[in-house]
């Protein structure tokens, strides 16, 4: 109402405001209040100036709430007051002018419409807020590294993490995004969570509703993935129970993966859309992100505390049922010491992992319940401390000045982030270390330049050594080389060929016993003739088809076997020349 008093837009504005907020009391039971006609006259006179300067009519001064004047200047109202309230009245919370927001943004603070909380925390001191920001930034980095390590370990060997332990990977992915959002909030400071003052004399206020796109985006990511992480943990306990209780196989559990993904991503998405439609997004001046339930207790109760409690109870029940089933199996196989020891280690591993997850979650649930029980006291204490600063009515009740400790906020943010670190325990093993070691070794071997140089160098050294050895052996075959050439030509082939010998009707190699049946007719026409004559006749023959007949090809196998050292010599010379050219 202060802008109305400053404008002097109506001659009756001062009288009306004084009768409205400081009414005259004739005695302890009679109060003189303004009448409806006076209110309407002041509203009509000031409407033009209010439109010009963008001032809204106070919600406490609605004219339809007042009684008619009936021809008198003021109305006399008889009230009944108790003895405890005769010394004054508790008018409740009025939104200070410094915290006013633009009309139509659907923001409310402590029940006052078009009002927003101050950006600097209501309960902590500036140096405490700065320490909390640094603490949240460090915790978010540690959690981000831990969850990314779990996810990258999965990518190295995807087949290693099958159902029922596959939900651990999706659970770690969810908390990777949660820690990433908190890290982004740490980097942005208060740019996303707070609004700059719109008019002189006002202060920075917290973002309420869908005013900022960046704030809405941070809220969607944070709320969606934090809720999805809880649902994936419940799915993990379900898969463990199916494997331990009804004895489902990995393939049977994997067939239900579509339903697991539908629930784990669909339920958090539906809750996120509902909160966006209700415009219940609230900026956090400490962490720099946007969440829900920071100032609205009803939203905190139904959209944060209730899902968290349901997830803890459901997951704990399924986990205990699965452990009991595994314990019964262990008692059945008590004579099999090897399998019993493996099952015992698996049960201990599940117990430790579940404890590392459930303990932070239970502490976080306790923080929310404690905050919900004491929030109203903290708010009334804040009003009592700042009522004179903001020029709002102070409470007449004697209220013990109390505020939450810094440790409460630190524990709440720590438990929110440290939940994701528990996934590292499940992948921490010797097998993980060996997989990472082999992964880095494989990366070093994938250098194409160094690998090609190494292969080329080794090949050249091998061929050079082989060439020198073959040259040494070739002296033994030099004296008979002319005879080998003559015999090879007589058989219809050359010394450098290694064509496999096949029969006329297929790919079956021709045996030594059958080669005599394929000798040409010239060689058997004179059975008493010398072999030299038959050889000279074949050399002088000019029919290439006869020299390349299948009978001569079948004789080639035996001659090529005798000529292999010379063939190796030729191949070594060619390979050595090729290697030298390549270098």
PDB file of C-alpha atoms in Angstrom, residues 44 160 206 334 337 371 444 458 512 548:
ATOM      1  CA  UNK A  44     -11.785   4.568  -8.919  1.00  0.00           C
ATOM      2  CA  UNK A 160      29.997 -58.807 -18.401  1.00  0.00           C
ATOM      3  CA  UNK A 206      14.383 -16.804  -6.281  1.00  0.00           C
ATOM      4  CA  UNK A 334      26.044 -76.926   2.575  1.00  0.00           C
ATOM      5  CA  UNK A 337      31.920 -76.182   0.057  1.00  0.00           C
ATOM      6  CA  UNK A 371      12.960 -30.086   7.597  1.00  0.00           C
ATOM      7  CA  UNK A 444      48.791 -48.546 -27.761  1.00  0.00           C
ATOM      8  CA  UNK A 458      60.688 -57.727 -39.060  1.00  0.00           C
ATOM      9  CA  UNK A 512      51.948 -91.388 -58.139  1.00  0.00           C
ATOM     10  CA  UNK A 548      50.781 -79.009 -71.490  1.00  0.00           C
TER      11      UNK A 548
END
